[in-house]
GROMACS .gro file of C-alpha atoms in nm:
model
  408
    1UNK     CA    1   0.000   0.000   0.000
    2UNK     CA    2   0.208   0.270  -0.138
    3UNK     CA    3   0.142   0.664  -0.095
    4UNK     CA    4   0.096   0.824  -0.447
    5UNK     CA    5  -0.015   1.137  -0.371
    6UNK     CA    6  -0.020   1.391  -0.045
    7UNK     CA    7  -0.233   1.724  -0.059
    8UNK     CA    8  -0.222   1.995   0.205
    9UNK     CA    9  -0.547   2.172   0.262
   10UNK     CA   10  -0.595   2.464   0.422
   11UNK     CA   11  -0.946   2.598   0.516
   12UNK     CA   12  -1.132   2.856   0.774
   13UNK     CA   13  -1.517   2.740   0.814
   14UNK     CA   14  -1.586   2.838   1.159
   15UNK     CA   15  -1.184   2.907   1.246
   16UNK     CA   16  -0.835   2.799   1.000
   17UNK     CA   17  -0.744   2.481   0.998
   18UNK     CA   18  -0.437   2.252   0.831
   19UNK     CA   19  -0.544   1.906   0.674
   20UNK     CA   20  -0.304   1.606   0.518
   21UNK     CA   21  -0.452   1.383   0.262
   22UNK     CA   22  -0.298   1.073   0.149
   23UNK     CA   23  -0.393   0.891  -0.073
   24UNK     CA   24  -0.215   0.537  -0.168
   25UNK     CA   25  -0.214   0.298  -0.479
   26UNK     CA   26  -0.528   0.107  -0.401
   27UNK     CA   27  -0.737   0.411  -0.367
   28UNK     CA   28  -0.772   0.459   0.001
   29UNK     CA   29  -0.796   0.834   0.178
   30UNK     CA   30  -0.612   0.934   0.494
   31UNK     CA   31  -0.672   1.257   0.705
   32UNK     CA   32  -0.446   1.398   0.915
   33UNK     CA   33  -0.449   1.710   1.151
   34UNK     CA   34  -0.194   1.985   1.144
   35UNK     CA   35  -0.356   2.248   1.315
   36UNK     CA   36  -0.161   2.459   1.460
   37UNK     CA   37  -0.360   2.785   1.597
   38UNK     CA   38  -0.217   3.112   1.488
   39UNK     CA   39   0.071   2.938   1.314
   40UNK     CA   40  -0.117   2.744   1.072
   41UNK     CA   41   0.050   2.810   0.753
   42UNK     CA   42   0.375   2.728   0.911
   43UNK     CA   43   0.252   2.402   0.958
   44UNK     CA   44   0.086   2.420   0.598
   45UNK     CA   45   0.459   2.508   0.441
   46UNK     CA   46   0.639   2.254   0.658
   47UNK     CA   47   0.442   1.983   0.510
   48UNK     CA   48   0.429   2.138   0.126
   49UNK     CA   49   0.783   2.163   0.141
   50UNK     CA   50   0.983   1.953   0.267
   51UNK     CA   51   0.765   1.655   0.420
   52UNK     CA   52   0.486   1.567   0.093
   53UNK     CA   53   0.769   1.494  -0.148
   54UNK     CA   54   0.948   1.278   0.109
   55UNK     CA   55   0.549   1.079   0.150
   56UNK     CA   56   0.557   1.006  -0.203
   57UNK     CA   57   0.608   0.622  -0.289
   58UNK     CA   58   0.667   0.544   0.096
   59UNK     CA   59   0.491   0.241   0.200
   60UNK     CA   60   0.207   0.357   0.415
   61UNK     CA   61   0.181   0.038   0.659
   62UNK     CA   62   0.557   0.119   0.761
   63UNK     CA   63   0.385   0.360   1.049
   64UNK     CA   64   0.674   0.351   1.290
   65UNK     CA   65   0.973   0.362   1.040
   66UNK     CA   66   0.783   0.691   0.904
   67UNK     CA   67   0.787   0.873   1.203
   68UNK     CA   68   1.144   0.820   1.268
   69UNK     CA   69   1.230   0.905   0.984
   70UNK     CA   70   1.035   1.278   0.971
   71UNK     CA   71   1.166   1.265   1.349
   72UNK     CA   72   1.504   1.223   1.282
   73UNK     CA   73   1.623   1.278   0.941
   74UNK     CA   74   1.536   1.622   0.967
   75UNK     CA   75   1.848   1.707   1.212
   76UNK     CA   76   1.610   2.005   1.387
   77UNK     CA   77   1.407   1.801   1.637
   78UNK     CA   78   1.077   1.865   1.836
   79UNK     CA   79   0.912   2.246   1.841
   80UNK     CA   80   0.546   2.289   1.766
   81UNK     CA   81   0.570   2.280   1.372
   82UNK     CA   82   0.786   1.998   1.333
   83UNK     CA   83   0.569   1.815   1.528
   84UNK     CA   84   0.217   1.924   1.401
   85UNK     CA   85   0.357   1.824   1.072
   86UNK     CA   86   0.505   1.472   1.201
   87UNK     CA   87   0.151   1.439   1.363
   88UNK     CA   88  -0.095   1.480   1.051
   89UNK     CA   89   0.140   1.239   0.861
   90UNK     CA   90   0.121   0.979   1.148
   91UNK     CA   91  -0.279   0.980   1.169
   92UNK     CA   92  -0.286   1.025   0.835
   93UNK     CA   93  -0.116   0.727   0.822
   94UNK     CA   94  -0.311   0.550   1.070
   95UNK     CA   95  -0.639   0.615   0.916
   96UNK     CA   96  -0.517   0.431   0.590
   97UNK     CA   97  -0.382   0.124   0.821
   98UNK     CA   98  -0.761   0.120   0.990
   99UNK     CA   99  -0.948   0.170   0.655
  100UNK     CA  100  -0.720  -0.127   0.464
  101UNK     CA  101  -0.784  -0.349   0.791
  102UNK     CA  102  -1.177  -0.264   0.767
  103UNK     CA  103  -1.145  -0.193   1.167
  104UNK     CA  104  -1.266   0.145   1.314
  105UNK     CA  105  -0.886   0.276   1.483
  106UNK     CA  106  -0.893   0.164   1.795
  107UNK     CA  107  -0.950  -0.196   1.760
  108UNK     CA  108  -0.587  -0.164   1.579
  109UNK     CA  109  -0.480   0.028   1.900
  110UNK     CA  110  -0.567  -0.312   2.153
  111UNK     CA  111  -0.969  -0.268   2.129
  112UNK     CA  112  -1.129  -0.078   2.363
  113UNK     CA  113  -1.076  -0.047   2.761
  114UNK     CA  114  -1.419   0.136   2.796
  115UNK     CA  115  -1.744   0.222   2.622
  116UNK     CA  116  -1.755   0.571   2.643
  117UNK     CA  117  -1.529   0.861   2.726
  118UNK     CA  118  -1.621   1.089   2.968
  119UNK     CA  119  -1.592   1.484   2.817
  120UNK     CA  120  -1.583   1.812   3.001
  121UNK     CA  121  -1.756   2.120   2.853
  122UNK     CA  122  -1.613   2.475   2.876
  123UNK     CA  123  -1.883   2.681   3.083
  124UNK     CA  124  -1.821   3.086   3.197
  125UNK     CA  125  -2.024   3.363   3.269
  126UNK     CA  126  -1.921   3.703   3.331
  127UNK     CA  127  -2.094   3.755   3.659
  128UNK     CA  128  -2.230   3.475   3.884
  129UNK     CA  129  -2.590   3.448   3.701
  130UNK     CA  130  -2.431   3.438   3.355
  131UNK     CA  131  -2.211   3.120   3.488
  132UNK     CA  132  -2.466   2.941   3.687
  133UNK     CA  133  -2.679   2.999   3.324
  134UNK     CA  134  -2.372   2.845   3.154
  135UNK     CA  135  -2.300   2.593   3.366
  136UNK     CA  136  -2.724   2.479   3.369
  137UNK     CA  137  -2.695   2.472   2.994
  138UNK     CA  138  -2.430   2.245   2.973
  139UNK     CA  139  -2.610   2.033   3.184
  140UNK     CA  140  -2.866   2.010   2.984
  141UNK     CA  141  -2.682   1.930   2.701
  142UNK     CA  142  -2.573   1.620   2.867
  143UNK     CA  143  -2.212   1.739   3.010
  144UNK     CA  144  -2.144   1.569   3.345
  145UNK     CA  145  -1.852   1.738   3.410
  146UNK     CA  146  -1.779   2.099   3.384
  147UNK     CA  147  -1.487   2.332   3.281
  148UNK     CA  148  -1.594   2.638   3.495
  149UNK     CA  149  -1.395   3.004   3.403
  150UNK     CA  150  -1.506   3.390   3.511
  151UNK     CA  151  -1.442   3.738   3.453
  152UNK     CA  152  -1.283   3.927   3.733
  153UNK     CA  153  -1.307   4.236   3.882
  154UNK     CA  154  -1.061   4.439   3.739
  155UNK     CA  155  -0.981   4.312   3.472
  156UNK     CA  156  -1.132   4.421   3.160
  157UNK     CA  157  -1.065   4.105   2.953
  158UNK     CA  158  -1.009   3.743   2.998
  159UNK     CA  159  -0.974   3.420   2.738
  160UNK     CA  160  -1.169   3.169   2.796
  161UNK     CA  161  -1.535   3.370   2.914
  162UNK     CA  162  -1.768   3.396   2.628
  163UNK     CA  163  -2.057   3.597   2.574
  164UNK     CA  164  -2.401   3.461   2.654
  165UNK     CA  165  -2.579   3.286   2.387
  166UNK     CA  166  -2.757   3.528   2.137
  167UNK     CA  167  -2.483   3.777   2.179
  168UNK     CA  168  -2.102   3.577   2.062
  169UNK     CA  169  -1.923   3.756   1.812
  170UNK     CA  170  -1.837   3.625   1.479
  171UNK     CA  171  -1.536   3.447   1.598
  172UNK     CA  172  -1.777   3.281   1.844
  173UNK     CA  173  -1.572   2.893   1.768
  174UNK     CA  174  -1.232   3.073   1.764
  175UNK     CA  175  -1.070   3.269   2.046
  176UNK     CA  176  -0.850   3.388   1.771
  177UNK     CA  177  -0.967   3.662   1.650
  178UNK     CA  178  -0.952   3.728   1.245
  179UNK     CA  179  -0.730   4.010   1.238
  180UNK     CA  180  -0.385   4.148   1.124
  181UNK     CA  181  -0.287   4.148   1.494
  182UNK     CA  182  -0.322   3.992   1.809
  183UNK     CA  183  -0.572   4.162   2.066
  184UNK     CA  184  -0.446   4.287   2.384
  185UNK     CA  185  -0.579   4.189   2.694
  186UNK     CA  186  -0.467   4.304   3.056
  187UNK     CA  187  -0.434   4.091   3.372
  188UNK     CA  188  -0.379   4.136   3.781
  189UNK     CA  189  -0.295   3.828   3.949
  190UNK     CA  190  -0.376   4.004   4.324
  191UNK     CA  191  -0.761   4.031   4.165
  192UNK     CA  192  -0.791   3.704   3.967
  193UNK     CA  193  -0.616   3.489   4.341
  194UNK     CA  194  -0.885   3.662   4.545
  195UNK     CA  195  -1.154   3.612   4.345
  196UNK     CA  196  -1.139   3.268   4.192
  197UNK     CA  197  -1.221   3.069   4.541
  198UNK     CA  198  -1.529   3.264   4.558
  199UNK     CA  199  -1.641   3.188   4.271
  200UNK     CA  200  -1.559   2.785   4.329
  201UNK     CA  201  -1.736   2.837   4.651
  202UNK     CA  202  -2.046   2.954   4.505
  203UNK     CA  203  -2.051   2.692   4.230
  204UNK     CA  204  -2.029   2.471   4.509
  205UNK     CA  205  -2.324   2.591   4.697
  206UNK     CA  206  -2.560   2.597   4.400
  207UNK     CA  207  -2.486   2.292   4.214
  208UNK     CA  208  -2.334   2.067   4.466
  209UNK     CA  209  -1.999   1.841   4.581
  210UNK     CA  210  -2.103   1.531   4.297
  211UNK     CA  211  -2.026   1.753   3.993
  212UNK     CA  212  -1.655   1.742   3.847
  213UNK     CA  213  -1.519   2.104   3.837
  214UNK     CA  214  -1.223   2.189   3.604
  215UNK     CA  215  -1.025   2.585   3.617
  216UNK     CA  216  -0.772   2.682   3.406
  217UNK     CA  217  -0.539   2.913   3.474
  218UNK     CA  218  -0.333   3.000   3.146
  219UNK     CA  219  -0.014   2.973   3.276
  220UNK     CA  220  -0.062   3.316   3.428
  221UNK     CA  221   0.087   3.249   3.741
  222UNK     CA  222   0.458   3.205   3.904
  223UNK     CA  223   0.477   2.856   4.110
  224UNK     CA  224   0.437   2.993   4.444
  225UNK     CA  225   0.131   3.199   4.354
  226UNK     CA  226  -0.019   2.866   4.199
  227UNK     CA  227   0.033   2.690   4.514
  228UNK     CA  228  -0.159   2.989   4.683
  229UNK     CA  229  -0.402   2.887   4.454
  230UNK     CA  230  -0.441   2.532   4.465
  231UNK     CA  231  -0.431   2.503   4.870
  232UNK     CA  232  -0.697   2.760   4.856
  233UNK     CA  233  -0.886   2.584   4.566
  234UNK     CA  234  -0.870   2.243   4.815
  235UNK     CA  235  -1.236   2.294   4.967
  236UNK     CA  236  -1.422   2.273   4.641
  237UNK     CA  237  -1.270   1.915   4.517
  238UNK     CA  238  -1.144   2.030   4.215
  239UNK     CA  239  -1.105   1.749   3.947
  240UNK     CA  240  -0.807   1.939   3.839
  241UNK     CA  241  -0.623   2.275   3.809
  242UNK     CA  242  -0.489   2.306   3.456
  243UNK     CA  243  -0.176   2.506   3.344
  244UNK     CA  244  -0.112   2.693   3.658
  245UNK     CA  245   0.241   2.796   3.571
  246UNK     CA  246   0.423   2.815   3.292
  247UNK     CA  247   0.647   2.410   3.274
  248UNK     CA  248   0.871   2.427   3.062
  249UNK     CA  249   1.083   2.458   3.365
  250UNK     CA  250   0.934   2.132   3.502
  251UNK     CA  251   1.086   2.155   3.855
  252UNK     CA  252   0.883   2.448   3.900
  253UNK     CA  253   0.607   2.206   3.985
  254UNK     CA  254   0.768   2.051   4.262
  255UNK     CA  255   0.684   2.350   4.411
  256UNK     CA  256   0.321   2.376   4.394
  257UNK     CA  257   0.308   2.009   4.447
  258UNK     CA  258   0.447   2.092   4.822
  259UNK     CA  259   0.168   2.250   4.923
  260UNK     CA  260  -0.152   2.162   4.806
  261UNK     CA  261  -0.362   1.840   4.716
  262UNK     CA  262  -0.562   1.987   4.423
  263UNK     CA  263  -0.498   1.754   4.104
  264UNK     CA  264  -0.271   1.887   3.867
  265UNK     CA  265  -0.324   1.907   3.468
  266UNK     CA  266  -0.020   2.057   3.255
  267UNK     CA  267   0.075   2.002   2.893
  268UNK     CA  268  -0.134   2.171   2.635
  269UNK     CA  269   0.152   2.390   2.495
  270UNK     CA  270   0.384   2.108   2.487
  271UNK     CA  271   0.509   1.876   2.179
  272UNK     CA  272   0.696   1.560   2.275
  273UNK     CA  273   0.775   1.300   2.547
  274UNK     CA  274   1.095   1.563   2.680
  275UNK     CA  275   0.877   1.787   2.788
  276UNK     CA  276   0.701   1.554   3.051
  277UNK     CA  277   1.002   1.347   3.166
  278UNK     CA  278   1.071   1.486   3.474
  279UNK     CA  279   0.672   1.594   3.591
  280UNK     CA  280   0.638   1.235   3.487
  281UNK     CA  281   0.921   1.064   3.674
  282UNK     CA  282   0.872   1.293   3.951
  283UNK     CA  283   0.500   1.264   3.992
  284UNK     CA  284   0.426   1.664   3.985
  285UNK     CA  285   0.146   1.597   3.769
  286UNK     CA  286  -0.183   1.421   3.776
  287UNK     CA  287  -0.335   1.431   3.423
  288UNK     CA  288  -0.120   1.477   3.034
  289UNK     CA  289  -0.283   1.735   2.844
  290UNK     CA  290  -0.152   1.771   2.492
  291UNK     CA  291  -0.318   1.719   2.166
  292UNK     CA  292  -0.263   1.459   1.986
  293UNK     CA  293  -0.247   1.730   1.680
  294UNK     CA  294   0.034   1.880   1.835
  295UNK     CA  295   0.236   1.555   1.991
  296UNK     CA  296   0.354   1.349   1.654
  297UNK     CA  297   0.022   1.181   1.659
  298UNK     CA  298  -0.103   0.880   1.760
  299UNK     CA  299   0.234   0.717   1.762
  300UNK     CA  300   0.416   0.962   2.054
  301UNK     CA  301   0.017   1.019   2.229
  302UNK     CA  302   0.046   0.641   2.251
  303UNK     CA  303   0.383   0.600   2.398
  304UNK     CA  304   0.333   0.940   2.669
  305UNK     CA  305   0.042   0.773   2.797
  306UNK     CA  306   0.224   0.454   2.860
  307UNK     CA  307   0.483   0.624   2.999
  308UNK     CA  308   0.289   0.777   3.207
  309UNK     CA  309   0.083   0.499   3.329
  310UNK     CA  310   0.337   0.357   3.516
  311UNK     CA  311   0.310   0.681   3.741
  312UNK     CA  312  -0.063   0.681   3.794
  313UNK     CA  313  -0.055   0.983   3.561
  314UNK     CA  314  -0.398   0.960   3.320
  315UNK     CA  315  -0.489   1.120   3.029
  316UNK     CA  316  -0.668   1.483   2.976
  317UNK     CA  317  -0.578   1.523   2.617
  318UNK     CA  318  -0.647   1.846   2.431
  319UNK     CA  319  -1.003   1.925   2.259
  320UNK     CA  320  -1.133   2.267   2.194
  321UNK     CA  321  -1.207   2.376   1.840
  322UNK     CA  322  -0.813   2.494   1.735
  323UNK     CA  323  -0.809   2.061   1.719
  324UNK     CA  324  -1.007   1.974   1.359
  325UNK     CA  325  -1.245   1.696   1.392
  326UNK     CA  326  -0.969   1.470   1.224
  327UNK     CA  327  -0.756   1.529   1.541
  328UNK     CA  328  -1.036   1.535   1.757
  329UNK     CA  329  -1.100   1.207   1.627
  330UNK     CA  330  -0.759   1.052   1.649
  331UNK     CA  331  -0.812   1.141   2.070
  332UNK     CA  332  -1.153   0.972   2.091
  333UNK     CA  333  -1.002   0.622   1.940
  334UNK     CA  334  -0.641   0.660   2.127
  335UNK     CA  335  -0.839   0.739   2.489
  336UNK     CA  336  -1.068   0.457   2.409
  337UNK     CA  337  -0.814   0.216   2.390
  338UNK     CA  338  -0.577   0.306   2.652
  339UNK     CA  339  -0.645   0.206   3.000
  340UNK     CA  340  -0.513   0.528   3.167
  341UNK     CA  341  -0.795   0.734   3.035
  342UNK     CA  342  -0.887   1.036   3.300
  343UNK     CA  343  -1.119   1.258   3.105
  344UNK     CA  344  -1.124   1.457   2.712
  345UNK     CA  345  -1.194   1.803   2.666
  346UNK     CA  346  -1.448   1.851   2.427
  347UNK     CA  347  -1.599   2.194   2.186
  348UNK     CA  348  -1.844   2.191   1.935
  349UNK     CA  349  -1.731   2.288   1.648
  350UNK     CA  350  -1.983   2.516   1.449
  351UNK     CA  351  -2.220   2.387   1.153
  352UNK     CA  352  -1.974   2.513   0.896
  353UNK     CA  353  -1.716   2.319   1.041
  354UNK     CA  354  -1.916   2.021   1.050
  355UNK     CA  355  -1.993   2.147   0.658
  356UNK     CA  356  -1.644   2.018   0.558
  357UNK     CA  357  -1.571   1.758   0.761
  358UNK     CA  358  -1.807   1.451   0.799
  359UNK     CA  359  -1.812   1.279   1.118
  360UNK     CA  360  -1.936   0.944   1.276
  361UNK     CA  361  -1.813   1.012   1.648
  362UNK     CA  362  -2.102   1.065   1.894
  363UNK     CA  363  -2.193   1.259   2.215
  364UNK     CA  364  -2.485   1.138   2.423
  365UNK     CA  365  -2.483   1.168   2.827
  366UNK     CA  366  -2.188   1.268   2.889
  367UNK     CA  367  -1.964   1.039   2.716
  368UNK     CA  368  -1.781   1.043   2.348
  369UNK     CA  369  -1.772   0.767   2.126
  370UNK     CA  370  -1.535   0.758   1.801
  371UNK     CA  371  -1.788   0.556   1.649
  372UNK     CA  372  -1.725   0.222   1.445
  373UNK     CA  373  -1.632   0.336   1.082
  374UNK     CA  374  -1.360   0.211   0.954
  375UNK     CA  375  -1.062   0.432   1.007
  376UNK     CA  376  -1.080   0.791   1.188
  377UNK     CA  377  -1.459   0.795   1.108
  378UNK     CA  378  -1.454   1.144   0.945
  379UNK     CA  379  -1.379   1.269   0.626
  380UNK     CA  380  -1.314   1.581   0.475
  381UNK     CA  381  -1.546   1.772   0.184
  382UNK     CA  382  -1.330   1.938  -0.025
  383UNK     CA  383  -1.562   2.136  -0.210
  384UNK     CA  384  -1.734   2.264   0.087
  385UNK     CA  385  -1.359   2.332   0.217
  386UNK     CA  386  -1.269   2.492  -0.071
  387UNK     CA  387  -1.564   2.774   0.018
  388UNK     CA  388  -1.380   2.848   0.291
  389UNK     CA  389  -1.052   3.045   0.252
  390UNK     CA  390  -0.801   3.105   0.523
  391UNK     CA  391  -0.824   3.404   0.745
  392UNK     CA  392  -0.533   3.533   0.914
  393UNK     CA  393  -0.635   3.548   1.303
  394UNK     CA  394  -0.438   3.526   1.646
  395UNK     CA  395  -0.491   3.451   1.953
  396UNK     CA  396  -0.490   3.710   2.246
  397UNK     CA  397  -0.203   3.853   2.467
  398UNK     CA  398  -0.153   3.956   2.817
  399UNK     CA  399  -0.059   4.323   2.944
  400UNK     CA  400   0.005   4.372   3.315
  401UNK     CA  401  -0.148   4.711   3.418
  402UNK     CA  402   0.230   4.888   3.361
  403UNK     CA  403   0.230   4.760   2.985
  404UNK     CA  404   0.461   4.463   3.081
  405UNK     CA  405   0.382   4.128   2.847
  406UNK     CA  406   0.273   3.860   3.088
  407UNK     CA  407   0.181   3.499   3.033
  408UNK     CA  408  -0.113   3.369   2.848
   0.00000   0.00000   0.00000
């Protein structure tokens, strides 16, 4: 089964995304997901470039030898490009191996360890009433466990709190907004660390101690303040605090691991196996978070997880709408399988997303399921891609109230 053609698309239905197709000798399609949000045609290049005409002729059962090779041979390792690229050609890759085997993924992957994957939804509100009407509608949409995130006094601006329904800008499925430059939002740690246990604590009150409650922070704060924030976080039995410092200096953790017992969740911004060894080894962390989009695929996803198995560590992997439904996909069959499963993070994408890519994977009561087509279980339109350009757009920034960039 030999690859005799690769194709990069690029298309913006409800946000941009990056799209390998492979197609091999006896006919069969692949997808693969190269998303890569506000760096897109990066990723786009990267694979035009310098990784299609390398594709062509290779045999596409040889799953493992490719991604050594696009690993290696390269000389420049890791870095979010690289491995976006590496990662559409790997489930890419995959898809083709399911589809020629007549096996929806994850029976290739060991069969599955569950029959449905519990998802989180993303609820906010910019005052209490807007979130308790967020978190209620969720709900009743048949999420059991809820992402919860606020405005806060004094601070104009924060990712991650969306307008009420009836009122979302255009850009409603992207925090990115379609511009020629980022927008600039501010930030005040002193106001977001005394107002986020409040906010817990009413949650709390209104809905209960049974419902799983997920924050993230954004990386916004420095270790110490995060373990400020966690200890006082500890009364509302958080299933996890995500991203509360920035890890690339992964002995940071240690310190917020000192002193408090909420669950930890870190990864989202990170791109191979390094960046996890020592939270891993170590045990700073409770849950992995990156995408499988941005990790080298299904191949590295697989190996992390197992890696960090034998630590206890489960899986939280990445799922807003910057992941296409081809990546989204690849996550649904890989946490299936696995047995360290913890939870998946899971958007709707919009209708004109949905448009171009066709999708068998299913949401009902909580849970995911990838479905049982054979393959990924989605598949791209290209003609209804093709109606939808790319837009340049960016995500936001952070300002501290001097002017100084901070984390985002």
């Amino acid at each position: 089964m030999n690859i005799t053609a690769a194709e990069v698309i690029v298309t913006s239905p409800d946000r941009n995304f990056v799209t390998l197709k492979l197609t091999t000798d006896d006919g069969l399609v692949g997808w693969g997901d190269g998303t890569l949000n506000g760096r897109e045609l990066s990723v786009a290049s990267y694979l035009t470039d310098h990784v299609v005409p390398l594709l062509l002729g290779r045999d596409a059962h040889r799953i493992e030898d490719t991604w050594q090779f696009l690993y290696r041979s390269a000389y420049w390792r890791r870095g979010p490009v690289t491995m976006a690229a590496i990662a559409a050609v790997d489930v890419a890759l995959w898809d083709l191996k399911a589809k020629a085997a007549g096996m929806p993924l994850y029976q290739l992957l060991g069969g599955a360890s569950r029959n449905g994957l519990m998802a989180y939804g993303h609820a906010s509100g910019r005052d209490e009433a807007e979130l308790f009407d967020s978190i209620r509608r969720h709900l009743d949409q048949g999420f059991r466990s809820i992402r919860v995130q606020t405005s806060v006094p004094g601070i104009d601006a924060v990712y991650g709190v969306r307008a009420p329904a009836g009122e979302e800008p255009e850009h409603h499925y992207e925090p990115a907004l379609r511009a020629a430059q980022p927008m600039e939002e501010d930030w005040d740690t002193r106001a977001y660390l005394r107002h986020i246990p409040r906010v817990f604590e009413a949650v709390r009150s209104e809905f209960g101690p049974e419902l799983p409650l997920l924050h993230d922070v954004h990386h916004r704060l420095t270790p110490i303040q995060a373990a400020r924030l966690g200890k006082d976080l500890e009364p509302y039995d958080l299933f996890w605090m995500e991203d509360c410092t920035p890890a690339e200096n992964q002995d940071a953790l240690r310190l917020v691991r000192q002193h408090t017992t909420t669950p930890l969740a870190i990864g989202e911004v990170f791109n191979t196996v390094w960046d996890y060894q020592t939270l891993i080894k170590d045990q700073l962390i409770d849950y992995v978070r990156s995408a499988v989009t941005h990790t080298g695929g299904i191949t590295a996803m697989r190996k992390l997880l197992d890696y960090a198995a034998q630590y206890q560590i489960k899986s939280g992997i990445h799922g807003p709408t910057d992941i296409s439904p081809v990546g989204m996909a690849a996550a649904l069959h890989l946490d299936l399988a696995i047995h360290n499963f913890g939870i998946q993070e899971y958007m709707q994408h919009g209708d004109a997303t949905n448009e171009v890519f066709r999708q068998t994977f299913s949401f009902e009561n909580g849970y995911l399921h990838p479905g049982h087509q054979p393959g990924l279980g989605v598949e791209l339109d290209e003609d209804a891609a093709a109606k939808f350009p790319y837009r340049p757009a960016y995500l936001p920034y952070n300002r501290l109230k001097d002017g100084t960039v901070h984390d985002w």
